[in-house]
PDB file of C-alpha atoms in Angstrom:
ATOM      1  CA  MET Z   1      23.553  13.008  -9.052  1.00 63.00           C
ATOM      2  CA  VAL Z   2      22.585  14.789  -5.484  1.00 71.00           C
ATOM      3  CA  ILE Z   3      18.755  13.892  -6.240  1.00 66.00           C
ATOM      4  CA  LYS Z   4      19.634  10.292  -6.793  1.00 64.00           C
ATOM      5  CA  ALA Z   5      21.589   9.967  -3.635  1.00 66.00           C
ATOM      6  CA  GLY Z   6      18.831  11.629  -1.825  1.00 66.00           C
ATOM      7  CA  ILE Z   7      16.132   8.915  -2.967  1.00 62.00           C
ATOM      8  CA  ARG Z   8      18.556   6.256  -2.253  1.00 62.00           C
ATOM      9  CA  ILE Z   9      19.324   7.453   1.430  1.00 68.00           C
ATOM     10  CA  LEU Z  10      15.723   8.612   2.199  1.00 66.00           C
ATOM     11  CA  TRP Z  11      13.540   5.886   0.946  1.00 65.00           C
ATOM     12  CA  GLY Z  12      16.019   3.236  -0.166  1.00 77.00           C
ATOM     13  CA  GLY Z  13      15.076   3.119  -3.517  1.00 81.00           C
ATOM     14  CA  VAL Z  14      16.745   3.653  -6.897  1.00 87.00           C
ATOM     15  CA  ILE Z  15      14.250   5.379  -9.677  1.00 87.00           C
ATOM     16  CA  PRO Z  16      16.577   6.566 -12.120  1.00 88.00           C
ATOM     17  CA  TYR Z  17      15.490  10.067 -14.167  1.00 87.00           C
ATOM     18  CA  GLN Z  18      16.161   7.891 -17.214  1.00 92.00           C
ATOM     19  CA  ALA Z  19      13.197   5.485 -16.591  1.00 93.00           C
ATOM     20  CA  GLN Z  20      10.116   5.822 -19.188  1.00 96.00           C
ATOM     21  CA  ILE Z  21       7.383   6.533 -16.318  1.00 95.00           C
ATOM     22  CA  GLY Z  22       4.013   7.236 -17.969  1.00 96.00           C
ATOM     23  CA  LYS Z  23       1.518  10.209 -16.582  1.00 96.00           C
ATOM     24  CA  GLY Z  24      -0.654   9.144 -13.405  1.00 96.00           C
ATOM     25  CA  THR Z  25       1.667   6.206 -12.347  1.00 95.00           C
ATOM     26  CA  ILE Z  26       1.696   5.960  -8.332  1.00 94.00           C
ATOM     27  CA  LEU Z  27       4.627   4.702  -6.477  1.00 91.00           C
ATOM     28  CA  GLY Z  28       3.284   3.522  -3.545  1.00 87.00           C
ATOM     29  CA  TYR Z  29       4.690   4.707   0.031  1.00 84.00           C
ATOM     30  CA  GLN Z  30       6.567   7.384  -1.618  1.00 82.00           C
ATOM     31  CA  ALA Z  31       8.725   4.486  -3.487  1.00 84.00           C
ATOM     32  CA  LEU Z  32      10.040   3.012  -0.321  1.00 87.00           C
ATOM     33  CA  GLY Z  33      12.124   0.370  -1.535  1.00 89.00           C
ATOM     34  CA  VAL Z  34      11.342   0.335  -5.068  1.00 93.00           C
ATOM     35  CA  VAL Z  35      14.096  -0.483  -7.622  1.00 93.00           C
ATOM     36  CA  ILE Z  36      13.710   0.174 -11.426  1.00 95.00           C
ATOM     37  CA  HIS Z  37      16.112   0.005 -14.059  1.00 94.00           C
ATOM     38  CA  LYS Z  38      17.079   3.005 -16.002  1.00 93.00           C
ATOM     39  CA  ARG Z  39      15.741   1.389 -19.484  1.00 95.00           C
ATOM     40  CA  CYS Z  40      12.731   0.432 -17.957  1.00 96.00           C
ATOM     41  CA  VAL Z  41       8.989   1.653 -19.766  1.00 97.00           C
ATOM     42  CA  ILE Z  42       6.319   1.977 -17.500  1.00 97.00           C
ATOM     43  CA  GLY Z  43       2.747   2.760 -19.028  1.00 97.00           C
ATOM     44  CA  GLU Z  44       0.354   5.320 -17.784  1.00 97.00           C
ATOM     45  CA  ASN Z  45      -1.980   4.892 -14.621  1.00 96.00           C
ATOM     46  CA  CYS Z  46       0.057   2.246 -12.892  1.00 96.00           C
ATOM     47  CA  HIS Z  47       0.311   1.735  -9.359  1.00 97.00           C
ATOM     48  CA  ILE Z  48       3.665   0.324  -8.010  1.00 96.00           C
ATOM     49  CA  ALA Z  49       3.723  -0.516  -4.440  1.00 96.00           C
ATOM     50  CA  GLN Z  50       6.427  -0.716  -2.124  1.00 94.00           C
ATOM     51  CA  ASN Z  51       9.685  -3.049  -2.540  1.00 95.00           C
ATOM     52  CA  VAL Z  52       9.107  -3.781  -5.744  1.00 96.00           C
ATOM     53  CA  THR Z  53      12.045  -4.416  -8.107  1.00 96.00           C
ATOM     54  CA  ILE Z  54      11.629  -3.908 -12.130  1.00 96.00           C
ATOM     55  CA  GLY Z  55      14.867  -4.655 -13.645  1.00 94.00           C
ATOM     56  CA  GLY Z  56      16.915  -6.502 -16.429  1.00 88.00           C
ATOM     57  CA  THR Z  57      19.007  -9.659 -15.897  1.00 88.00           C
ATOM     58  CA  SER Z  58      22.969  -9.976 -16.791  1.00 84.00           C
ATOM     59  CA  ASN Z  59      24.125 -10.367 -20.087  1.00 85.00           C
ATOM     60  CA  LEU Z  60      20.739  -9.258 -21.700  1.00 88.00           C
ATOM     61  CA  TYR Z  61      20.397  -5.620 -22.901  1.00 91.00           C
ATOM     62  CA  GLU Z  62      16.496  -5.763 -22.705  1.00 93.00           C
ATOM     63  CA  VAL Z  63      14.428  -4.896 -19.645  1.00 95.00           C
ATOM     64  CA  PRO Z  64      10.871  -5.056 -18.690  1.00 96.00           C
ATOM     65  CA  VAL Z  65       8.242  -3.018 -20.424  1.00 97.00           C
ATOM     66  CA  LEU Z  66       4.887  -2.511 -18.654  1.00 98.00           C
ATOM     67  CA  GLY Z  67       1.710  -1.620 -20.230  1.00 97.00           C
ATOM     68  CA  ASP Z  68      -1.353   0.728 -18.798  1.00 96.00           C
ATOM     69  CA  LYS Z  69      -3.028   0.483 -15.735  1.00 96.00           C
ATOM     70  CA  VAL Z  70      -0.492  -2.168 -14.423  1.00 97.00           C
ATOM     71  CA  GLN Z  71      -1.175  -2.889 -10.671  1.00 97.00           C
ATOM     72  CA  VAL Z  72       2.359  -4.611  -9.101  1.00 97.00           C
ATOM     73  CA  GLY Z  73       1.849  -5.747  -5.543  1.00 96.00           C
ATOM     74  CA  VAL Z  74       4.175  -5.519  -2.435  1.00 96.00           C
ATOM     75  CA  GLY Z  75       7.547  -6.994  -2.984  1.00 96.00           C
ATOM     76  CA  ALA Z  76       7.144  -8.202  -6.561  1.00 98.00           C
ATOM     77  CA  VAL Z  77      10.105  -8.823  -9.100  1.00 97.00           C
ATOM     78  CA  ILE Z  78       9.891  -8.180 -12.714  1.00 98.00           C
ATOM     79  CA  VAL Z  79      13.090  -9.114 -14.514  1.00 97.00           C
ATOM     80  CA  GLY Z  80      14.342  -9.743 -18.173  1.00 94.00           C
ATOM     81  CA  PRO Z  81      12.844  -9.085 -21.403  1.00 95.00           C
ATOM     82  CA  VAL Z  82       9.387  -9.024 -20.429  1.00 97.00           C
ATOM     83  CA  HIS Z  83       6.378  -7.422 -21.358  1.00 98.00           C
ATOM     84  CA  VAL Z  84       3.606  -6.940 -19.191  1.00 97.00           C
ATOM     85  CA  GLY Z  85       0.118  -6.083 -21.206  1.00 97.00           C
ATOM     86  CA  ASP Z  86      -2.346  -3.479 -20.529  1.00 96.00           C
ATOM     87  CA  ASN Z  87      -4.642  -3.826 -17.225  1.00 95.00           C
ATOM     88  CA  VAL Z  88      -2.573  -6.283 -15.643  1.00 96.00           C
ATOM     89  CA  ILE Z  89      -2.440  -7.194 -11.661  1.00 96.00           C
ATOM     90  CA  VAL Z  90       0.855  -8.713 -10.439  1.00 97.00           C
ATOM     91  CA  GLY Z  91       0.502  -9.840  -7.088  1.00 97.00           C
ATOM     92  CA  ALA Z  92       2.206  -9.741  -4.088  1.00 97.00           C
ATOM     93  CA  ASN Z  93       5.950 -11.401  -4.007  1.00 97.00           C
ATOM     94  CA  ALA Z  94       5.265 -12.595  -7.533  1.00 98.00           C
ATOM     95  CA  VAL Z  95       8.602 -13.150  -9.734  1.00 98.00           C
ATOM     96  CA  VAL Z  96       7.468 -12.269 -13.316  1.00 98.00           C
ATOM     97  CA  ASN Z  97      10.107 -13.665 -15.548  1.00 96.00           C
ATOM     98  CA  LYS Z  98       7.848 -14.483 -18.625  1.00 96.00           C
ATOM     99  CA  ASP Z  99       5.463 -12.050 -20.646  1.00 97.00           C
ATOM    100  CA  ILE Z 100       1.986 -11.668 -19.103  1.00 97.00           C
ATOM    101  CA  PRO Z 101      -0.906 -11.018 -21.595  1.00 97.00           C
ATOM    102  CA  PRO Z 102      -3.157  -8.210 -21.286  1.00 96.00           C
ATOM    103  CA  ASN Z 103      -6.302  -8.208 -18.685  1.00 96.00           C
ATOM    104  CA  SER Z 104      -4.642 -10.777 -16.577  1.00 96.00           C
ATOM    105  CA  VAL Z 105      -4.175 -11.470 -12.715  1.00 96.00           C
ATOM    106  CA  ALA Z 106      -0.353 -13.067 -12.260  1.00 97.00           C
ATOM    107  CA  VAL Z 107       0.881 -14.506  -9.018  1.00 97.00           C
ATOM    108  CA  GLY Z 108       3.346 -16.835  -7.710  1.00 97.00           C
ATOM    109  CA  ILE Z 109       7.182 -17.917  -8.039  1.00 95.00           C
ATOM    110  CA  PRO Z 110       7.469 -17.683 -10.848  1.00 96.00           C
ATOM    111  CA  ALA Z 111       4.417 -15.741 -12.052  1.00 97.00           C
ATOM    112  CA  LYS Z 112       1.552 -17.779 -13.528  1.00 97.00           C
ATOM    113  CA  VAL Z 113      -1.831 -16.390 -15.063  1.00 97.00           C
ATOM    114  CA  ILE Z 114      -4.602 -17.289 -12.693  1.00 96.00           C
ATOM    115  CA  LYS Z 115      -7.275 -15.138 -14.184  1.00 91.00           C
ATOM    116  CA  THR Z 116      -8.332 -13.360 -16.902  1.00 90.00           C
ATOM    117  CA  LEU Z 117     -10.057  -9.979 -16.339  1.00 83.00           C
ATOM    118  CA  ALA Z 118     -12.771  -8.375 -18.581  1.00 79.00           C
ATOM    119  CA  PRO Z 119     -11.302  -5.632 -20.483  1.00 75.00           C
ATOM    120  CA  ASP Z 120     -13.167  -2.733 -18.927  1.00 72.00           C
ATOM    121  CA  SER Z 121     -12.863  -4.291 -15.267  1.00 69.00           C
ATOM    122  CA  LYS Z 122     -11.864  -2.137 -12.148  1.00 67.00           C
ATOM    123  CA  ALA Z 123     -10.150  -4.814 -10.555  1.00 63.00           C
ATOM    124  CA  THR Z 124      -7.414  -3.785  -7.802  1.00 65.00           C
ATOM    125  CA  ILE Z 125      -4.692  -5.242  -5.930  1.00 62.00           C
TER     126      ILE Z 125
END
């Protein structure tokens, strides 16, 4: 409880210990403003920028699941029972409310896939 309160006060974020966050995942700018639902699953080697919300919606138990090597841009929102595939880039301020297939770039409100990446690409935000 003390750690949770400290994170909330110092960085204005909520990152519950129950969330499953994979190895190598980076929360940008010391997780400033990041809010993650306690049942969310985030894969390995992801990059979550500042002011990102990853959470559920009212009356639904399911929450977002992010694959491996997902990059989430500044201010993006990922809500509801969605699956974001491996090697996906979610653009800044995008609102993801539907599944995003692997090896994609999604931007906009609501987020739409605008590009398909090669499976071994090294694209970044």
